Coordinates of C-alpha atoms in Angstrom, one line a residue:
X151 CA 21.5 -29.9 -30.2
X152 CA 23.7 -27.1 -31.0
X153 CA 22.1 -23.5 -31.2
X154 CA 22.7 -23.5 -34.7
X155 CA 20.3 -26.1 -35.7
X156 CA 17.7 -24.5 -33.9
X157 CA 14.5 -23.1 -35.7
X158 CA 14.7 -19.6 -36.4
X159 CA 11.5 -19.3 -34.1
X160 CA 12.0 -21.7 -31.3
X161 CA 13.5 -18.7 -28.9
X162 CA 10.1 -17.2 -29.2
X163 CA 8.2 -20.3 -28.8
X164 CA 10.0 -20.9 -26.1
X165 CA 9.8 -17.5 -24.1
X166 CA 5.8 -18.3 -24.9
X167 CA 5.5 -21.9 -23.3
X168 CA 7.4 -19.7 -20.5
X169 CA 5.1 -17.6 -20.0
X170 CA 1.9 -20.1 -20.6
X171 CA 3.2 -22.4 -17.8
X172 CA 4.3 -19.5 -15.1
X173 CA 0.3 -17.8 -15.9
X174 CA -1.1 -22.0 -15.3
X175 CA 1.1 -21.8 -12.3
X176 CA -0.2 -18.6 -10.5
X177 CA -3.4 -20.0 -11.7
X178 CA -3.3 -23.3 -9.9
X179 CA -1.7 -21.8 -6.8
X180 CA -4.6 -19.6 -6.7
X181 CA -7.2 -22.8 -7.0
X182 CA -5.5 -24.4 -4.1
X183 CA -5.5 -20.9 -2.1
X184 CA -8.9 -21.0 -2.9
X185 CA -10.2 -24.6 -2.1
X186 CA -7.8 -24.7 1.4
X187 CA -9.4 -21.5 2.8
X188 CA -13.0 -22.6 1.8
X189 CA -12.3 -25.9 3.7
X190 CA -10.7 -23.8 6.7
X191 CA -14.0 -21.9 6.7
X192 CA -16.3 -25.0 6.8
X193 CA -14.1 -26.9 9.5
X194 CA -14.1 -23.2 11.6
X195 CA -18.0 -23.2 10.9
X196 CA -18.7 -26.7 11.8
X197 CA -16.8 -26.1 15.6
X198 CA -18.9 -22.6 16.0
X199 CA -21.7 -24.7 15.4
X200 CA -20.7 -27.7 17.7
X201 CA -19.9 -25.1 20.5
X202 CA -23.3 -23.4 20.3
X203 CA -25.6 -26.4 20.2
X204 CA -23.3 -29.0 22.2
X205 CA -20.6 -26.7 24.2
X206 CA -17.7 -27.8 23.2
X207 CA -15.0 -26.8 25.1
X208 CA -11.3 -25.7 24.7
X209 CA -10.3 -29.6 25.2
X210 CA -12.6 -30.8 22.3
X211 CA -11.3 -28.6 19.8
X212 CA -7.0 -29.9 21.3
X213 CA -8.3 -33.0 20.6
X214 CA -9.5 -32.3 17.3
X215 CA -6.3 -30.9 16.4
X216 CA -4.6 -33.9 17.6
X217 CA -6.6 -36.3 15.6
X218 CA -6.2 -34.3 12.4
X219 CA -2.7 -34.0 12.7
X220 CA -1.9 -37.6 13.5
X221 CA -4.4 -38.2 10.2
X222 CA -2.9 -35.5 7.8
X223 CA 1.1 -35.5 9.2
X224 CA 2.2 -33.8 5.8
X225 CA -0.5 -30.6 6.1
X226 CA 0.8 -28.3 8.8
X227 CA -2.6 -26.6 9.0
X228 CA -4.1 -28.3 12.1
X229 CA -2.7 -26.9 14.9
X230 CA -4.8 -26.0 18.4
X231 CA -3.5 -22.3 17.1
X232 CA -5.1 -22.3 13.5
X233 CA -8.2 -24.2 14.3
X234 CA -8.9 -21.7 16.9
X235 CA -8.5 -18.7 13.8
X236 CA -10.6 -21.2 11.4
X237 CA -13.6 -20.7 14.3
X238 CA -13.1 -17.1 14.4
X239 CA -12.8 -17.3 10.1
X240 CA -16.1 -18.7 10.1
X241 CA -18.0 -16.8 12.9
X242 CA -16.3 -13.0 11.3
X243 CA -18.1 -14.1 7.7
X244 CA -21.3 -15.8 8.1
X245 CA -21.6 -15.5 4.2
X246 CA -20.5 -17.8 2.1
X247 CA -20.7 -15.7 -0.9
X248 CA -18.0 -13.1 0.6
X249 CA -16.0 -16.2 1.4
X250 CA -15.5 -17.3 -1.5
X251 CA -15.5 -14.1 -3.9
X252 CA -13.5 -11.7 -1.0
X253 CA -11.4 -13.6 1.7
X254 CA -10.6 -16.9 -0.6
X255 CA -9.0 -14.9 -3.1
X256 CA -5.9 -13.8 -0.4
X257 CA -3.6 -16.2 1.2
X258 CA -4.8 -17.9 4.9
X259 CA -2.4 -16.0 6.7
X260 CA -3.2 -12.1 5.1
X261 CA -6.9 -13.4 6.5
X262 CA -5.3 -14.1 9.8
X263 CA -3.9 -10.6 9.8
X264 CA -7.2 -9.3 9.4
X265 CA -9.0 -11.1 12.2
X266 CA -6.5 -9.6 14.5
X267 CA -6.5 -6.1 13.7
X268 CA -10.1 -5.5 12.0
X269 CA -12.8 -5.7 14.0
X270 CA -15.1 -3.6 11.4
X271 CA -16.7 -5.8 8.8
X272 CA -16.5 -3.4 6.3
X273 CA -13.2 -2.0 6.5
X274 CA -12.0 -5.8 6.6
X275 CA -13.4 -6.2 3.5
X276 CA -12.0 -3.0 2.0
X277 CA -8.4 -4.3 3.4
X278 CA -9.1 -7.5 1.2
X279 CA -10.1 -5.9 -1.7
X280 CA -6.9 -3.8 -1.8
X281 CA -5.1 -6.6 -1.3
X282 CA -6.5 -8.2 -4.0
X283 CA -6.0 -5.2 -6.5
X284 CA -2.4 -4.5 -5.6
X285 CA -1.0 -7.9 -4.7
X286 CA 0.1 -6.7 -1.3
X287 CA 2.3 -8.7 0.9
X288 CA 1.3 -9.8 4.3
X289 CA 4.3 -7.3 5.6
X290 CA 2.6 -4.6 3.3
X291 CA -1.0 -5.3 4.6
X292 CA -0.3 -5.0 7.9
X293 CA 1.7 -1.8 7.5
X294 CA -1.3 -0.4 5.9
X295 CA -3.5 -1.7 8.4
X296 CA -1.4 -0.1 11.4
X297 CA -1.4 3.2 9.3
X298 CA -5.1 3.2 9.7
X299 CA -5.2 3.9 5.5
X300 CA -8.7 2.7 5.5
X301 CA -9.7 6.1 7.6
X302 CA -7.2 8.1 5.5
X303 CA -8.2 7.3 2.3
X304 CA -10.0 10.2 0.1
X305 CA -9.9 12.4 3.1
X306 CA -8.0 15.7 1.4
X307 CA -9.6 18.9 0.5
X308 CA -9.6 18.7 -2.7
X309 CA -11.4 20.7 -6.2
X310 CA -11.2 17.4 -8.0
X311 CA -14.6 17.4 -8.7
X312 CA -14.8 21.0 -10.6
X313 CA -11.4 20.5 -12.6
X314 CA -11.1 16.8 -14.0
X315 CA -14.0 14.5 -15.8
X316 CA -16.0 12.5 -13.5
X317 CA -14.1 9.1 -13.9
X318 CA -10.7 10.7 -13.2
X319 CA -11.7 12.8 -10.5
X320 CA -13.3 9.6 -8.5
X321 CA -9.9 7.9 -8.8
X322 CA -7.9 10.5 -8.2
X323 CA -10.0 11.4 -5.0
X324 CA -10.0 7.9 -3.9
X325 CA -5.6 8.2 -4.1
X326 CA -5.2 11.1 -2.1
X327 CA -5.0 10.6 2.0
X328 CA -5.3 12.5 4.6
X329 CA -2.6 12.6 6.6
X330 CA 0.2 11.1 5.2
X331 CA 2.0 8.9 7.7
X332 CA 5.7 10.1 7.5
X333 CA 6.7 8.2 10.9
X334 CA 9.5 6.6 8.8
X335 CA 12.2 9.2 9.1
X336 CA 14.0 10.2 12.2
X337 CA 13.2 14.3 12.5
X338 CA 13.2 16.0 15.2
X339 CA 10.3 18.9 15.7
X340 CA 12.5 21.7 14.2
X341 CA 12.7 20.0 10.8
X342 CA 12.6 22.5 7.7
X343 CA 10.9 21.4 4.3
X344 CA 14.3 20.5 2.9
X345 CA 15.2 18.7 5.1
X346 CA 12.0 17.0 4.7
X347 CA 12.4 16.9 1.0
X348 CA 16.0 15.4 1.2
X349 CA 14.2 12.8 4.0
X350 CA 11.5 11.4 1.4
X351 CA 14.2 11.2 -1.3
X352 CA 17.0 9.1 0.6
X353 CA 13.9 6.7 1.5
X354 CA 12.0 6.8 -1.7
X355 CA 10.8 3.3 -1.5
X356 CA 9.0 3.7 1.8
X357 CA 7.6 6.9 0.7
X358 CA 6.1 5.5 -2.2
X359 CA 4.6 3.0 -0.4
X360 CA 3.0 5.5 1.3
X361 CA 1.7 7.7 -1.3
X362 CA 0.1 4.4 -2.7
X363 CA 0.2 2.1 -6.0
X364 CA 0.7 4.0 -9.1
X365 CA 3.2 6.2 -8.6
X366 CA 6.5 7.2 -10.1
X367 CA 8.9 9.2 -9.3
X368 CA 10.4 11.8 -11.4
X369 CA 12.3 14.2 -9.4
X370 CA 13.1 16.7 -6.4
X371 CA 13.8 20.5 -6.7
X372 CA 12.7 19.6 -11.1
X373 CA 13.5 22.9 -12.7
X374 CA 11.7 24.6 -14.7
X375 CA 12.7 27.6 -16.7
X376 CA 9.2 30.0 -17.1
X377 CA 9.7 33.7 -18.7
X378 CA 13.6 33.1 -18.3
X379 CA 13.0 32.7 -15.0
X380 CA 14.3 29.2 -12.9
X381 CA 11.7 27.8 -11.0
X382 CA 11.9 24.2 -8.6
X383 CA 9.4 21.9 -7.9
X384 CA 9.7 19.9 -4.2
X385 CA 9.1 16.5 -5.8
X386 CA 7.6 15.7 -9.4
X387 CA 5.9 12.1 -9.9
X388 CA 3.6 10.7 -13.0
X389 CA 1.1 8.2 -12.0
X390 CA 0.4 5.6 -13.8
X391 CA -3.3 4.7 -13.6
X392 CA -4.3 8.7 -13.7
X393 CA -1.7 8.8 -16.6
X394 CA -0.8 12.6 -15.4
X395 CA 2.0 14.2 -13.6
X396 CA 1.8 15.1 -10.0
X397 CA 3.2 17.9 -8.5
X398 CA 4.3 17.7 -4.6
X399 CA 4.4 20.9 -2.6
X400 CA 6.4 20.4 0.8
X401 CA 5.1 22.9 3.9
X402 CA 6.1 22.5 7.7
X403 CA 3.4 24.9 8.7
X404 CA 0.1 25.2 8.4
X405 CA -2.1 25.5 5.3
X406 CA -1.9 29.4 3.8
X407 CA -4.1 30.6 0.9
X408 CA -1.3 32.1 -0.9
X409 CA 0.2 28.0 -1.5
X410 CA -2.9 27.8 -3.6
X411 CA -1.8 30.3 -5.6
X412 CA 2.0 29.1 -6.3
X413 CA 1.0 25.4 -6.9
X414 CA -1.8 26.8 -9.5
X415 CA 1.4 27.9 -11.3
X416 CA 3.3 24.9 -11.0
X417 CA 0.7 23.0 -12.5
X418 CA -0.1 25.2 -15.4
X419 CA 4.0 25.2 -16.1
X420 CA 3.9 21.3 -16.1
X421 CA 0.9 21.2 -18.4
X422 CA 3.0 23.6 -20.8
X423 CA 5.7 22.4 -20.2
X424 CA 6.1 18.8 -20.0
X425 CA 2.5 17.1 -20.0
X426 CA 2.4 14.9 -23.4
X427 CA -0.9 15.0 -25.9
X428 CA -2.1 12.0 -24.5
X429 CA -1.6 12.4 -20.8
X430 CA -4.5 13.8 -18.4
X431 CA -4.4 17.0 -16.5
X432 CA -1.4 17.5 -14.1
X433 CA -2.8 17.1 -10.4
X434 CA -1.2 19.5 -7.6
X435 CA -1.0 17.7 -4.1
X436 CA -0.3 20.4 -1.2
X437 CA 1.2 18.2 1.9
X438 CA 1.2 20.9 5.2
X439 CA 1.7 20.6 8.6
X440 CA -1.8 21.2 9.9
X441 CA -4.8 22.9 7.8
X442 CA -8.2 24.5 8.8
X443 CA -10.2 22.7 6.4
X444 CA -13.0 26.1 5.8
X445 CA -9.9 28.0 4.5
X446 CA -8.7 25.1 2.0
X447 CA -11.8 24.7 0.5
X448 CA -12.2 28.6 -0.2
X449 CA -8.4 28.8 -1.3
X450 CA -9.5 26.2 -3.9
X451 CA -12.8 27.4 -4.8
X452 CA -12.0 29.3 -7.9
X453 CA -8.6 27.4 -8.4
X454 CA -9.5 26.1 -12.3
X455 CA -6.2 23.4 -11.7
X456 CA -6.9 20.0 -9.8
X457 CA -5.4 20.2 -6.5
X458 CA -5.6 18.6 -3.0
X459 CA -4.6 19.8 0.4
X460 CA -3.5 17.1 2.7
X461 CA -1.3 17.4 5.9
X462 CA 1.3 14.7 7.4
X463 CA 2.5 13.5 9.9
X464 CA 5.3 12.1 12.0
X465 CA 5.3 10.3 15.3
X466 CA 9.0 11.0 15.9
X467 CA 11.0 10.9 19.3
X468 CA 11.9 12.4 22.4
X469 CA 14.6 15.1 21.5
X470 CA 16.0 13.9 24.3
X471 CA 16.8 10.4 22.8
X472 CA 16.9 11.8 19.5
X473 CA 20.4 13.1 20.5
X474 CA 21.3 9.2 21.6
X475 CA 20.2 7.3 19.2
X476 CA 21.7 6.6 15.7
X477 CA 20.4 8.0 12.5
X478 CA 18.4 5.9 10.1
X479 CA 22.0 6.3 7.4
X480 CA 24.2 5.3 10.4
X481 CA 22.1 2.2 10.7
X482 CA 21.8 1.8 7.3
X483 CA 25.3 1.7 7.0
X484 CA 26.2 -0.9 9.8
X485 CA 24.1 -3.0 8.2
X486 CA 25.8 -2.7 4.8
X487 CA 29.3 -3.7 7.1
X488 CA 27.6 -6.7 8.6
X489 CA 26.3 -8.0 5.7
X490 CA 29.9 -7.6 3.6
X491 CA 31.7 -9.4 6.9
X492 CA 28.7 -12.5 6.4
X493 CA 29.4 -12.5 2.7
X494 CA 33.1 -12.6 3.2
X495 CA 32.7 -15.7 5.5
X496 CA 30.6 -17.3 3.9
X497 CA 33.1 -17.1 0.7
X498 CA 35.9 -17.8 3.4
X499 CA 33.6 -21.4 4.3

């Protein structure tokens, strides 16, 4: 049928039976998620139990996986391999109430992930209800995981609780970590907070990743004109959940009382200046080398802006193999060459 003889409304009923199937998709991939991980718990519980009341052995369970396989040829979850994390599944959550609100509400392999590198019941379940919230990927759950984010969550000095209403100081809090992970970039020791600054630019994706969900970035060295005087702020983001504008102050040394004092202004220029009638109080973040966490929390006692102090970090490298080795852009841009040279072949084929 030609477009012209088309309802004036089908392209919107259409774009709506679009969405209604893609939501009963996600939906019914989730069901299946759910019901596949609740039977890998019960198979996993039923060989813990076998093995403490009748010693199975090692063999038993290779047999088991044999049989299953040669039953169920088209499921490819019944190797020796993920029987053996199905037993370990079962004996990590002895609940069946966490199983089913908590670890069957992520894919099989994320829980995987988290019997390997969790030990802590706890912080396992923290992990799962992060993933939960922000959809993370297994390759982002891991990353977070080997970042140790759990033990650097809402660890920065902060005045959060004397500047902001309860609700949004909690959340805000709960953002900010302590230290930030910065082992991305290739510095050397000598590194000034430019250079830093032009760093967390050129790799903007992985540094929001590590700031967290939420945030958007706005700028680097953002002016602002105060009393006809220029002024530039290291990086400006607006985060979405807080619905406010942070402010990002770059030091390579240690925390001084006086970087109180010159974010305080920042933040009162941002409010004036660009904060919009519905938007929440601009937020300061302070990232330093190192800090001496008694002389933060007076620097902030009296501070009527929100801020937080936080320090990062960066593993780096060897300055003697620094010198030898190629720089993330030189990668970067080998990478670009091999992939034109594939794309040319495969045009070429």
């Amino acid at each position: 049928m030609s477009d012209q003889l088309l309802p004036d409304d089908y392209s919107v009923l259409l774009q709506d039976l679009k969405e209604r199937i893609r939501t009963t998709q996600v939906r019914a991939s989730l069901a299946v998620n759910r019901e596949l991980i609740w039977l890998y718990w019960q198979i996993g519980r039923e060989i813990v139990l076998r093995q403490q009341q009748q010693g199975w052995g090692a063999k038993v369970v290779n047999r088991l996986a044999q049989d299953l396989q040669q039953e169920f040829p088209d499921m490819k979850g019944f190797s020796t391999r993920n029987l053996k994390y199905m037993r370990s599944f079962a004996e990590a959550y002895t609940d069946e109430q966490i199983v089913q609100q908590a670890a069957a509400q992520i894919p099989w392999f994320h829980n995987c992930v988290l019997l390997d590198k969790v030990k802590d019941p706890q912080e396992r379940l923290w992990y799962i209800q992060q993933t939960i919230q922000y959809g993370w990927s297994r390759a982002v759950l891991t990353c977070q995981i080997e970042s140790s984010l759990y033990h650097r969550q809402g660890e920065a000095v902060t005045n959060f609780e004397q500047t902001l209403p309860p609700a949004q100081s909690d959340l805000a809090h709960q953002l900010l970590k302590d230290p930030y992970n910065f082992d991305f970039l290739s510095l050397g020791k000598e590194v000034q907070e430019r250079d830093l600054e032009k760093a967390l630019v050129n790799h903007i994706r992985e540094f929001l990743l590590e700031l967290g969900v939420g945030f958007a970035f706005v700028g680097s060295q953002y002016h602002l004109e105060v009393g006809g005087e220029d002024f530039y702020i290291d990086l400006l983001f607006y985060h979405l959940r807080l619905r406010c504008f942070v402010v990002i102050d770059l030091k390579m040394a240690e925390f001084k009382p006086e970087y109180s004092g010159k974010m305080n202004f920042y933040v009162s220029a941002v409010d004036d200046l660009l904060r919009h009638p519905d938007d929440q109080p601009t937020i300061g973040m302070i990232l330093c080398k190192s800090k001496n966490k008694a002389v933060a929390e007076y620097a902030l006692r009296d501070v009527n802006k929100p801020i937080g102090i936080s320090t990062h970090q960066m593993q780096g490298l060897p300055e003697t193999l620094q010198s030898n080795l190629p720089t993330v852009e030189q990668l970067e841009m080998e990478m670009n060459a091999v992939s034109l040279e594939v794309s040319a072949q495969e045009v070429e084929a």
